[in-house]
Short mmCIF file of C-alpha atoms and ligand atoms in Angstrom, two decimals:
data_model
loop_
_atom_site.label_atom_id
_atom_site.label_comp_id
_atom_site.label_asym_id
_atom_site.label_seq_id
_atom_site.Cartn_x
_atom_site.Cartn_y
_atom_site.Cartn_z
CA UNK A 1 0.34 -68.19 26.40
CA UNK A 2 2.67 -70.95 25.26
CA UNK A 3 4.98 -71.98 28.06
CA UNK A 4 8.44 -72.94 26.85
CA UNK A 5 11.00 -74.73 29.03
CA UNK A 6 14.31 -73.28 27.87
CA UNK A 7 13.97 -73.47 24.10
CA UNK A 8 11.95 -76.66 24.32
CA UNK A 9 8.16 -76.98 24.28
CA UNK A 10 7.05 -79.21 27.15
CA UNK A 11 4.93 -82.31 26.68
CA UNK A 12 1.16 -81.83 26.98
CA UNK A 13 -1.20 -84.46 28.33
CA UNK A 14 -4.92 -83.92 27.77
CA UNK A 15 -7.58 -84.71 30.36
CA UNK A 16 -8.69 -88.31 30.57
CA UNK A 17 -11.67 -88.98 28.32
CA UNK A 18 -10.57 -86.28 25.86
CA UNK A 19 -12.08 -87.10 22.46
CA UNK A 20 -9.86 -87.48 19.39
CA UNK A 21 -11.09 -87.86 15.85
CA UNK A 22 -11.37 -86.57 12.31
CA UNK A 23 -14.08 -84.96 10.21
CA UNK A 24 -15.37 -84.92 6.64
CA UNK A 25 -18.56 -83.67 4.94
CA UNK A 26 -20.90 -85.44 2.56
CA UNK A 27 -20.48 -83.39 -0.62
CA UNK A 28 -16.73 -83.19 -0.13
CA UNK A 29 -16.10 -86.95 0.07
CA UNK A 30 -19.05 -89.12 -0.88
CA UNK A 31 -19.31 -88.82 -4.67
CA UNK A 32 -22.05 -91.15 -5.97
CA UNK A 33 -23.96 -88.05 -6.96
CA UNK A 34 -26.83 -89.85 -8.65
CA UNK A 35 -26.71 -93.19 -6.83
CA UNK A 36 -29.68 -94.80 -5.16
CA UNK A 37 -32.13 -92.00 -5.76
CA UNK A 38 -30.05 -89.08 -4.45
CA UNK A 39 -31.52 -85.72 -5.48
CA UNK A 40 -29.57 -82.60 -6.50
CA UNK A 41 -28.18 -80.13 -4.04
CA UNK A 42 -27.19 -76.51 -4.54
CA UNK A 43 -23.57 -77.67 -4.68
CA UNK A 44 -24.32 -79.99 -7.63
CA UNK A 45 -25.83 -77.06 -9.46
CA UNK A 46 -23.12 -74.62 -8.47
CA UNK A 47 -20.16 -76.88 -9.24
CA UNK A 48 -21.66 -77.70 -12.65
CA UNK A 49 -22.03 -74.00 -13.46
CA UNK A 50 -19.00 -72.87 -15.49
CA UNK A 51 -16.70 -70.50 -13.66
CA UNK A 52 -17.89 -71.21 -10.14
CA UNK A 53 -15.35 -73.83 -9.01
CA UNK A 54 -11.65 -73.95 -9.93
CA UNK A 55 -11.07 -75.89 -13.15
CA UNK A 56 -14.71 -77.00 -13.26
CA UNK A 57 -14.17 -79.57 -10.49
CA UNK A 58 -17.31 -81.12 -9.02
CA UNK A 59 -18.18 -83.48 -6.16
CA UNK A 60 -19.61 -86.08 -8.56
CA UNK A 61 -16.99 -88.63 -7.56
CA UNK A 62 -14.95 -86.86 -4.85
CA UNK A 63 -13.29 -89.53 -2.66
CA UNK A 64 -15.83 -92.18 -3.66
CA UNK A 65 -16.44 -92.58 0.08
CA UNK A 66 -19.99 -93.77 -0.62
CA UNK A 67 -18.52 -96.98 -2.05
CA UNK A 68 -15.22 -97.07 -0.16
CA UNK A 69 -16.52 -96.26 3.32
CA UNK A 70 -15.61 -99.68 4.73
CA UNK A 71 -11.95 -99.29 3.70
CA UNK A 72 -11.99 -95.76 5.04
CA UNK A 73 -13.36 -96.91 8.39
CA UNK A 74 -10.63 -99.57 8.58
CA UNK A 75 -8.08 -96.83 7.98
CA UNK A 76 -9.63 -94.73 10.77
CA UNK A 77 -9.36 -97.72 13.09
CA UNK A 78 -5.70 -98.21 12.16
CA UNK A 79 -5.05 -94.59 13.05
CA UNK A 80 -6.85 -95.06 16.36
CA UNK A 81 -9.59 -92.46 15.85
CA UNK A 82 -12.18 -92.39 18.61
CA UNK A 83 -14.69 -90.32 16.63
CA UNK A 84 -15.62 -89.90 12.98
CA UNK A 85 -17.57 -86.71 12.33
CA UNK A 86 -19.43 -86.96 9.01
CA UNK A 87 -22.38 -85.13 7.55
CA UNK A 88 -25.56 -86.52 6.08
CA UNK A 89 -26.53 -85.42 2.60
CA UNK A 90 -30.05 -84.00 2.83
CA UNK A 91 -30.82 -84.71 -0.87
CA UNK A 92 -29.78 -88.35 -0.38
CA UNK A 93 -32.37 -88.66 2.38
CA UNK A 94 -35.08 -86.42 0.90
CA UNK A 95 -34.29 -85.97 -2.79
CA UNK A 96 -36.76 -83.10 -3.12
CA UNK A 97 -36.01 -81.60 0.30
CA UNK A 98 -39.32 -82.59 1.88
CA UNK A 99 -41.82 -85.39 1.95
CA UNK A 100 -41.14 -89.09 2.12
CA UNK A 101 -37.61 -90.25 2.83
CA UNK A 102 -35.57 -92.20 0.32
CA UNK A 103 -34.77 -95.39 2.25
CA UNK A 104 -31.81 -96.26 0.03
CA UNK A 105 -30.18 -92.94 0.92
CA UNK A 106 -30.55 -93.61 4.61
CA UNK A 107 -29.25 -97.15 4.09
CA UNK A 108 -25.82 -95.73 3.33
CA UNK A 109 -25.60 -93.97 6.69
CA UNK A 110 -26.94 -97.08 8.39
CA UNK A 111 -24.10 -99.11 6.89
CA UNK A 112 -21.53 -96.44 7.75
CA UNK A 113 -22.68 -96.19 11.38
CA UNK A 114 -22.64 -99.96 11.79
CA UNK A 115 -19.16 -100.19 10.34
CA UNK A 116 -17.89 -97.46 12.66
CA UNK A 117 -19.40 -99.12 15.70
CA UNK A 118 -17.85 -102.42 14.68
CA UNK A 119 -14.47 -100.72 15.17
CA UNK A 120 -15.55 -98.84 18.35
CA UNK A 121 -15.43 -95.50 16.52
CA UNK A 122 -18.09 -93.12 17.79
CA UNK A 123 -20.21 -91.66 14.94
CA UNK A 124 -20.85 -87.90 15.22
CA UNK A 125 -23.57 -86.90 12.76
CA UNK A 126 -23.80 -83.41 11.28
CA UNK A 127 -27.15 -82.82 9.64
CA UNK A 128 -26.29 -79.85 7.44
CA UNK A 129 -22.94 -79.19 5.85
CA UNK A 130 -24.14 -76.87 3.05
CA UNK A 131 -25.80 -79.27 0.59
CA UNK A 132 -29.32 -77.82 0.52
CA UNK A 133 -31.66 -79.74 -1.81
CA UNK A 134 -31.92 -77.72 -5.04
CA UNK A 135 -35.69 -78.00 -4.91
CA UNK A 136 -35.71 -75.97 -1.67
CA UNK A 137 -33.40 -73.36 -3.18
CA UNK A 138 -35.85 -73.09 -6.07
CA UNK A 139 -38.50 -72.23 -3.48
CA UNK A 140 -36.42 -69.47 -1.94
CA UNK A 141 -33.58 -71.33 -0.20
CA UNK A 142 -32.44 -70.28 3.27
CA UNK A 143 -33.84 -66.73 2.90
CA UNK A 144 -37.27 -68.43 2.90
CA UNK A 145 -38.65 -69.20 6.36
CA UNK A 146 -40.21 -72.49 5.33
CA UNK A 147 -36.75 -74.02 4.76
CA UNK A 148 -36.19 -74.01 8.53
CA UNK A 149 -39.33 -76.10 9.12
CA UNK A 150 -38.34 -78.49 6.33
CA UNK A 151 -34.96 -78.92 8.01
CA UNK A 152 -36.56 -79.92 11.32
CA UNK A 153 -38.61 -82.60 9.50
CA UNK A 154 -35.47 -83.91 7.82
CA UNK A 155 -33.56 -83.94 11.15
CA UNK A 156 -36.34 -86.01 12.74
CA UNK A 157 -36.31 -88.46 9.82
CA UNK A 158 -32.55 -89.04 10.08
CA UNK A 159 -32.78 -89.44 13.84
CA UNK A 160 -35.61 -91.95 13.42
CA UNK A 161 -33.25 -94.18 11.42
CA UNK A 162 -29.93 -93.64 13.24
CA UNK A 163 -30.90 -92.46 16.71
CA UNK A 164 -30.65 -95.95 18.21
CA UNK A 165 -26.88 -95.94 17.50
CA UNK A 166 -25.84 -92.30 17.21
CA UNK A 167 -25.65 -90.19 20.38
CA UNK A 168 -24.02 -86.97 19.19
CA UNK A 169 -26.00 -84.82 16.76
CA UNK A 170 -24.81 -81.55 15.25
CA UNK A 171 -27.54 -79.56 13.59
CA UNK A 172 -25.55 -77.16 11.38
CA UNK A 173 -21.99 -76.72 10.26
CA UNK A 174 -20.84 -73.11 9.90
CA UNK A 175 -24.12 -71.27 9.24
CA UNK A 176 -22.15 -68.00 8.78
CA UNK A 177 -20.44 -69.51 5.75
CA UNK A 178 -23.69 -70.92 4.33
CA UNK A 179 -25.40 -67.53 4.70
CA UNK A 180 -22.70 -64.95 4.02
CA UNK A 181 -20.62 -66.78 1.41
CA UNK A 182 -23.60 -68.56 -0.15
CA UNK A 183 -25.99 -65.59 -0.29
CA UNK A 184 -23.70 -62.60 0.41
CA UNK A 185 -20.47 -62.85 -1.57
CA UNK A 186 -21.70 -65.66 -3.82
CA UNK A 187 -18.41 -67.57 -3.78
CA UNK A 188 -20.27 -70.58 -2.41
CA UNK A 189 -23.52 -72.19 -3.54
CA UNK A 190 -26.10 -71.04 -4.38
CA UNK A 191 -24.04 -68.03 -5.46
CA UNK A 192 -26.41 -65.20 -4.62
CA UNK A 193 -25.02 -61.75 -3.82
CA UNK A 194 -27.43 -59.91 -1.56
CA UNK A 195 -26.71 -58.73 1.98
CA UNK A 196 -30.44 -58.87 2.76
CA UNK A 197 -30.63 -62.48 1.63
CA UNK A 198 -27.54 -63.27 3.71
CA UNK A 199 -29.05 -61.90 6.94
CA UNK A 200 -32.34 -63.68 6.27
CA UNK A 201 -30.52 -66.91 5.48
CA UNK A 202 -28.53 -66.59 8.70
CA UNK A 203 -31.69 -66.11 10.76
CA UNK A 204 -33.49 -69.01 9.15
CA UNK A 205 -30.46 -71.25 9.64
CA UNK A 206 -30.58 -70.36 13.34
CA UNK A 207 -34.30 -71.06 13.39
CA UNK A 208 -33.60 -74.39 11.69
CA UNK A 209 -31.08 -75.18 14.41
CA UNK A 210 -33.62 -74.38 17.14
CA UNK A 211 -36.46 -76.33 15.57
CA UNK A 212 -34.24 -79.32 14.79
CA UNK A 213 -32.84 -79.27 18.32
CA UNK A 214 -36.38 -79.43 19.70
CA UNK A 215 -37.22 -82.32 17.38
CA UNK A 216 -34.03 -84.22 18.22
CA UNK A 217 -34.53 -83.63 21.94
CA UNK A 218 -38.12 -84.83 21.78
CA UNK A 219 -36.88 -87.96 20.02
CA UNK A 220 -34.37 -88.62 22.81
CA UNK A 221 -31.05 -87.41 21.36
CA UNK A 222 -28.67 -87.24 24.33
CA UNK A 223 -26.00 -84.87 22.99
CA UNK A 224 -26.80 -82.00 20.62
CA UNK A 225 -24.32 -79.55 19.17
CA UNK A 226 -24.11 -76.50 16.95
CA UNK A 227 -20.87 -76.05 15.03
CA UNK A 228 -19.75 -72.53 14.14
CA UNK A 229 -16.78 -71.17 12.24
CA UNK A 230 -15.38 -68.92 14.93
CA UNK A 231 -12.34 -66.71 14.84
CA UNK A 232 -10.84 -64.25 17.25
CA UNK A 233 -11.21 -60.86 15.58
CA UNK A 234 -8.05 -58.84 16.13
CA UNK A 235 -5.85 -56.09 14.79
CA UNK A 236 -2.67 -57.06 12.93
CA UNK A 237 -0.70 -55.86 15.96
CA UNK A 238 -2.30 -58.56 18.11
CA UNK A 239 -1.13 -61.44 15.91
CA UNK A 240 2.25 -61.53 17.64
CA UNK A 241 0.51 -61.62 21.02
CA UNK A 242 -3.04 -62.92 20.59
CA UNK A 243 -3.76 -62.56 24.31
CA UNK A 244 -3.31 -58.75 24.09
CA UNK A 245 -6.33 -56.40 23.76
CA UNK A 246 -6.60 -53.25 21.61
CA UNK A 247 -6.34 -50.15 23.76
CA UNK A 248 -9.76 -49.09 25.11
CA UNK A 249 -11.26 -46.21 23.12
CA UNK A 250 -8.99 -47.01 20.19
CA UNK A 251 -10.84 -46.68 16.82
CA UNK A 252 -9.69 -50.21 16.07
CA UNK A 253 -11.48 -51.50 19.16
CA UNK A 254 -14.87 -50.52 17.69
CA UNK A 255 -13.92 -52.16 14.36
CA UNK A 256 -12.98 -55.36 16.19
CA UNK A 257 -16.22 -55.38 18.19
CA UNK A 258 -18.38 -54.81 15.10
CA UNK A 259 -16.78 -57.60 13.07
CA UNK A 260 -16.86 -59.91 16.10
CA UNK A 261 -20.60 -59.27 16.30
CA UNK A 262 -21.09 -60.11 12.62
CA UNK A 263 -18.85 -63.17 12.48
CA UNK A 264 -19.15 -64.72 15.93
CA UNK A 265 -21.87 -63.24 18.10
CA UNK A 266 -24.49 -63.17 15.31
CA UNK A 267 -24.72 -66.93 15.80
CA UNK A 268 -23.43 -67.47 19.36
CA UNK A 269 -25.75 -65.01 21.06
CA UNK A 270 -29.11 -66.07 19.61
CA UNK A 271 -28.29 -69.78 20.03
CA UNK A 272 -26.76 -69.55 23.51
CA UNK A 273 -28.35 -66.39 24.98
CA UNK A 274 -31.54 -65.84 22.98
CA UNK A 275 -30.66 -62.36 21.64
CA UNK A 276 -28.95 -60.79 18.64
CA UNK A 277 -26.11 -58.30 19.23
CA UNK A 278 -27.28 -54.72 18.74
CA UNK A 279 -24.64 -54.16 16.04
CA UNK A 280 -26.07 -57.02 13.95
CA UNK A 281 -29.66 -55.77 14.27
CA UNK A 282 -28.59 -52.25 13.26
CA UNK A 283 -26.74 -53.48 10.14
CA UNK A 284 -29.44 -55.99 9.18
CA UNK A 285 -32.07 -53.27 9.51
CA UNK A 286 -30.24 -51.21 6.90
CA UNK A 287 -29.96 -54.30 4.65
CA UNK A 288 -33.48 -55.49 4.00
CA UNK A 289 -35.00 -54.81 7.42
CA UNK A 290 -35.88 -57.07 10.32
CA UNK A 291 -39.29 -58.33 9.16
CA UNK A 292 -37.97 -61.87 8.90
CA UNK A 293 -37.41 -62.04 12.71
CA UNK A 294 -40.80 -63.06 14.09
CA UNK A 295 -42.01 -62.91 17.67
CA UNK A 296 -40.98 -66.09 19.42
CA UNK A 297 -38.12 -66.90 17.03
CA UNK A 298 -35.37 -66.16 19.52
CA UNK A 299 -37.01 -68.39 22.12
CA UNK A 300 -37.21 -71.15 19.53
CA UNK A 301 -33.57 -70.67 18.61
CA UNK A 302 -32.31 -70.51 22.20
CA UNK A 303 -32.35 -74.22 23.05
CA UNK A 304 -30.02 -75.85 25.55
CA UNK A 305 -27.26 -77.75 23.75
CA UNK A 306 -24.53 -79.90 25.25
CA UNK A 307 -21.75 -78.91 22.90
CA UNK A 308 -20.53 -75.95 20.91
CA UNK A 309 -18.47 -77.15 17.97
CA UNK A 310 -15.65 -74.79 17.03
CA UNK A 311 -14.10 -74.76 13.59
CA UNK A 312 -10.94 -72.69 13.89
CA UNK A 313 -8.40 -72.06 11.16
CA UNK A 314 -7.12 -68.50 11.57
CA UNK A 315 -7.94 -65.16 13.17
CA UNK A 316 -9.89 -62.43 11.34
CA UNK A 317 -7.90 -59.21 11.09
CA UNK A 318 -9.52 -55.78 11.00
CA UNK A 319 -8.70 -52.13 11.63
CA UNK A 320 -10.55 -48.85 11.34
CA UNK A 321 -10.42 -48.08 7.64
CA UNK A 322 -11.54 -47.75 5.02
CA UNK A 323 -9.88 -50.50 3.01
CA UNK A 324 -9.44 -50.72 -0.76
CA UNK A 325 -12.89 -52.16 -1.29
CA UNK A 326 -15.87 -53.21 0.82
CA UNK A 327 -15.89 -56.80 2.06
CA UNK A 328 -19.21 -58.33 1.00
CA UNK A 329 -18.85 -61.07 3.61
CA UNK A 330 -19.30 -58.38 6.27
CA UNK A 331 -22.13 -55.98 5.34
CA UNK A 332 -22.00 -52.69 7.20
CA UNK A 333 -18.20 -52.50 7.31
CA UNK A 334 -17.31 -50.41 4.26
CA UNK A 335 -15.54 -47.99 6.63
CA UNK A 336 -13.26 -50.78 7.88
CA UNK A 337 -10.14 -52.40 6.52
CA UNK A 338 -9.44 -56.16 6.46
CA UNK A 339 -5.65 -56.33 6.18
CA UNK A 340 -3.66 -59.38 5.21
CA UNK A 341 -1.54 -60.86 7.98
CA UNK A 342 2.20 -61.17 7.57
CA UNK A 343 4.07 -64.30 8.61
CA UNK A 344 3.54 -67.98 7.89
CA UNK A 345 0.51 -69.07 5.89
CA UNK A 346 -1.09 -72.23 4.62
CA UNK A 347 -1.76 -72.98 0.93
CA UNK A 348 -5.14 -71.26 1.39
CA UNK A 349 -3.20 -68.09 2.23
CA UNK A 350 -4.54 -68.28 5.78
CA UNK A 351 -2.20 -67.02 8.50
CA UNK A 352 -0.98 -69.61 10.99
CA UNK A 353 -1.78 -68.28 14.46
CA UNK A 354 -2.19 -71.10 17.02
CA UNK A 355 -2.49 -68.59 19.87
CA UNK A 356 -5.73 -67.46 18.26
CA UNK A 357 -7.28 -70.80 19.16
CA UNK A 358 -6.28 -70.44 22.82
CA UNK A 359 -7.72 -66.94 22.92
CA UNK A 360 -10.96 -68.11 21.32
CA UNK A 361 -11.47 -71.11 23.60
CA UNK A 362 -10.80 -69.16 26.77
CA UNK A 363 -13.20 -66.43 25.68
CA UNK A 364 -15.95 -68.92 24.77
CA UNK A 365 -15.74 -70.72 28.10
CA UNK A 366 -15.82 -67.36 29.90
CA UNK A 367 -18.73 -65.89 27.91
CA UNK A 368 -20.81 -69.04 27.38
CA UNK A 369 -19.97 -71.18 30.43
CA UNK A 370 -23.07 -73.35 30.16
CA UNK A 371 -21.91 -75.21 27.04
CA UNK A 372 -19.05 -77.69 26.59
CA UNK A 373 -16.54 -77.00 23.84
CA UNK A 374 -15.22 -79.27 21.13
CA UNK A 375 -12.88 -78.35 18.29
CA UNK A 376 -14.86 -79.94 15.48
CA UNK A 377 -12.47 -78.75 12.74
CA UNK A 378 -8.87 -77.58 12.69
CA UNK A 379 -6.29 -78.29 10.07
CA UNK A 380 -4.42 -76.90 7.11
CA UNK A 381 -4.00 -77.16 3.35
CA UNK A 382 -0.48 -77.51 2.05
CA UNK A 383 0.93 -78.45 -1.35
CA UNK A 384 1.69 -82.08 -0.56
CA UNK A 385 3.64 -84.37 -2.86
CA UNK A 386 3.97 -88.13 -2.69
CA UNK A 387 7.66 -89.06 -2.63
CA UNK A 388 8.62 -92.73 -2.52
CA UNK A 389 5.27 -93.80 -1.11
CA UNK A 390 5.41 -91.18 1.61
CA UNK A 391 4.01 -87.68 2.14
CA UNK A 392 6.37 -85.65 4.30
CA UNK A 393 3.88 -82.98 5.34
CA UNK A 394 5.91 -81.36 8.08
CA UNK A 395 4.02 -78.10 7.65
CA UNK A 396 0.73 -79.77 8.53
CA UNK A 397 2.19 -81.65 11.50
CA UNK A 398 3.66 -78.41 12.82
CA UNK A 399 0.32 -76.66 12.33
CA UNK A 400 -1.58 -79.37 14.22
CA UNK A 401 1.05 -79.62 16.95
CA UNK A 402 0.99 -75.86 17.51
CA UNK A 403 -2.81 -75.77 17.68
CA UNK A 404 -2.96 -78.71 20.08
CA UNK A 405 -0.50 -76.94 22.39
CA UNK A 406 -2.70 -73.84 22.18
CA UNK A 407 -5.79 -75.94 22.96
CA UNK A 408 -3.97 -77.34 25.97
CA UNK A 409 -3.02 -73.83 27.09
CA UNK A 410 -6.72 -72.99 26.97
CA UNK A 411 -7.64 -76.02 29.07
CA UNK A 412 -5.04 -74.99 31.64
CA UNK A 413 -6.59 -71.51 31.61
CA UNK A 414 -9.99 -73.03 32.41
CA UNK A 415 -11.64 -73.71 29.06
CA UNK A 416 -14.05 -76.66 29.10
CA UNK A 417 -12.60 -78.25 25.95
CA UNK A 418 -13.68 -81.86 25.55
CA UNK A 419 -12.21 -82.97 22.23
CA UNK A 420 -10.36 -82.21 19.03
CA UNK A 421 -11.30 -83.38 15.53
CA UNK A 422 -8.86 -82.76 12.71
CA UNK A 423 -10.01 -81.42 9.35
CA UNK A 424 -9.81 -83.54 7.44
CA UNK A 425 -9.48 -87.28 7.38
CA UNK A 426 -9.08 -87.26 3.58
CA UNK A 427 -8.00 -84.82 0.91
CA UNK A 428 -11.33 -83.83 -0.60
CA UNK A 429 -13.42 -81.37 -2.63
CA UNK A 430 -12.51 -78.01 -1.13
CA UNK A 431 -15.57 -76.12 -2.38
CA UNK A 432 -14.73 -73.24 -4.74
CA UNK A 433 -11.07 -74.39 -4.76
CA UNK A 434 -12.02 -77.84 -6.08
CA UNK A 435 -9.37 -80.52 -5.50
CA UNK A 436 -6.47 -78.07 -5.55
CA UNK A 437 -6.37 -77.62 -1.80
CA UNK A 438 -5.46 -80.68 0.23
CA UNK A 439 -6.52 -80.65 3.90
CA UNK A 440 -6.33 -84.40 4.51
CA UNK A 441 -4.06 -86.22 6.91
CA UNK A 442 -4.57 -89.03 4.41
CA UNK A 443 -3.52 -88.36 0.82
CA UNK A 444 -6.03 -89.26 -1.88
CA UNK A 445 -4.87 -89.91 -5.44
CA UNK A 446 -8.01 -88.77 -7.24
CA UNK A 447 -7.08 -90.69 -10.42
CA UNK A 448 -6.91 -94.06 -8.64
CA UNK A 449 -8.68 -93.30 -5.32
CA UNK A 450 -5.69 -94.78 -3.49
CA UNK A 451 -5.37 -93.59 0.13
CA UNK A 452 -1.94 -93.00 1.68
CA UNK A 453 -1.64 -91.80 5.29
CA UNK A 454 0.64 -88.76 5.36
CA UNK A 455 3.32 -88.34 8.00
CA UNK A 456 0.84 -86.07 9.85
CA UNK A 457 -1.61 -88.99 10.12
CA UNK A 458 1.05 -91.21 11.67
CA UNK A 459 1.98 -88.39 14.05
CA UNK A 460 -1.70 -87.81 14.94
CA UNK A 461 -2.09 -91.49 15.60
CA UNK A 462 0.73 -91.25 18.18
CA UNK A 463 -0.94 -88.20 19.72
CA UNK A 464 -4.14 -90.17 20.17
CA UNK A 465 -2.29 -93.13 21.66
CA UNK A 466 -0.48 -90.89 24.14
CA UNK A 467 -3.46 -88.59 24.76
CA UNK A 468 -1.18 -85.65 24.14
CA UNK A 469 1.81 -84.17 22.37
CA UNK A 470 5.41 -84.83 23.26
CA UNK A 471 8.08 -82.35 24.24
CA UNK A 472 9.84 -80.94 21.23
O1 IFM B 501 -13.44 -77.72 3.89
C1 IFM B 501 -14.00 -76.81 4.77
C2 IFM B 501 -15.13 -77.44 5.54
O2 IFM B 501 -16.11 -77.91 4.69
C3 IFM B 501 -15.76 -76.40 6.45
N1 IFM B 501 -14.77 -75.75 7.28
C4 IFM B 501 -13.58 -75.26 6.62
C5 IFM B 501 -12.96 -76.33 5.77
C6 IFM B 501 -11.69 -75.79 5.08
O3 IFM B 501 -12.01 -74.72 4.25
#
């Protein structure tokens, strides 16, 4: 889909009003793990459990953003960000996961929002980015239905404090990851390994989204979003031409459709259409049954939202199989193969396929035309090194540039894309990888907490100023 003029890529100008910004998440940047009455989350427990996170890293201190937020906001302003997408730590607000709020926890977000507004940076609040209060996990976690109701109460409490200044509210970040890596493969907190738990967690996360959306709407929230980790599912042969389709009737086409249902449509369809894909119901039925889906749940889940947040990093590759071993992230696919992609990769080992983003955005606007789209995360980890007070992260700049061109292709093809938020503002705690994987456009020296904008940050700042990318 990329249109080259001779060997040169043409300049791309985004629509006026296009939103530019950067994202972080509470446990990955805040630190201050026991400050001001904060309770424990499943990530505190998990990261303090030997063997769960690389080199025993934890989010206890992270980027110390809880104390350095004012400096970080100044840095955002210098870069020209229009939006800062951050998440609220549920155990900071409700240390036990329910009941009275902890005012000192909410005070932090109050200060952060005021600071952002002082610099005309629009705060985008995400209510859940994986840090479930440990107390709720002890009562069953996301596989327990009651957690969804507790989440709606928490959402209302945060809105009651910040709703006078925050207009854009995202209920959940990447519920597939929370459910299928947290309860399925166990590589994320809380580290359970049960397909049945994963399907139940996924459903209750969706229910939490629906109930919280109702509560936020009733309280007057003007813009509500759900952010999903979405990926075009494709065969390795499509990587070179992501716009191509597998041949109809091909065995791979069924593999692609099944994994697309598990990864993408399991969350898109209930939230935006009020129904689960048949493939998901069939697989969930064989993995614990469907008793957790109650009458009326899908109506509760299917709430109008203004925005669909898209976190895109790479496509998901699949063929008819079987592969070497079953992939626990995708129950019901032991007859399929998840091959590695060839070609360029990031430090996470993730293939770099910008055309996958264009394919995804065009498909989403075609299949779910009622909702606006926003890329709420896109970015890359590379092994950055500070040289003479500078980080020459050409790989990251190239990654971002390629994905922005792909996003622009999608807009030209009709996608209703309204903004782009880079992941991440800061190098931070990359979950099971600890601090070894750096996604920031700003380098963080974790020994001194010094911030140093990388070359990619300076480049992104120009992109924002010009509302687009230059010819290259
Ligand atoms: O760091 C994560 C983020 O928390 C959620 N989306 C993917 C990022 C990179 O792995």
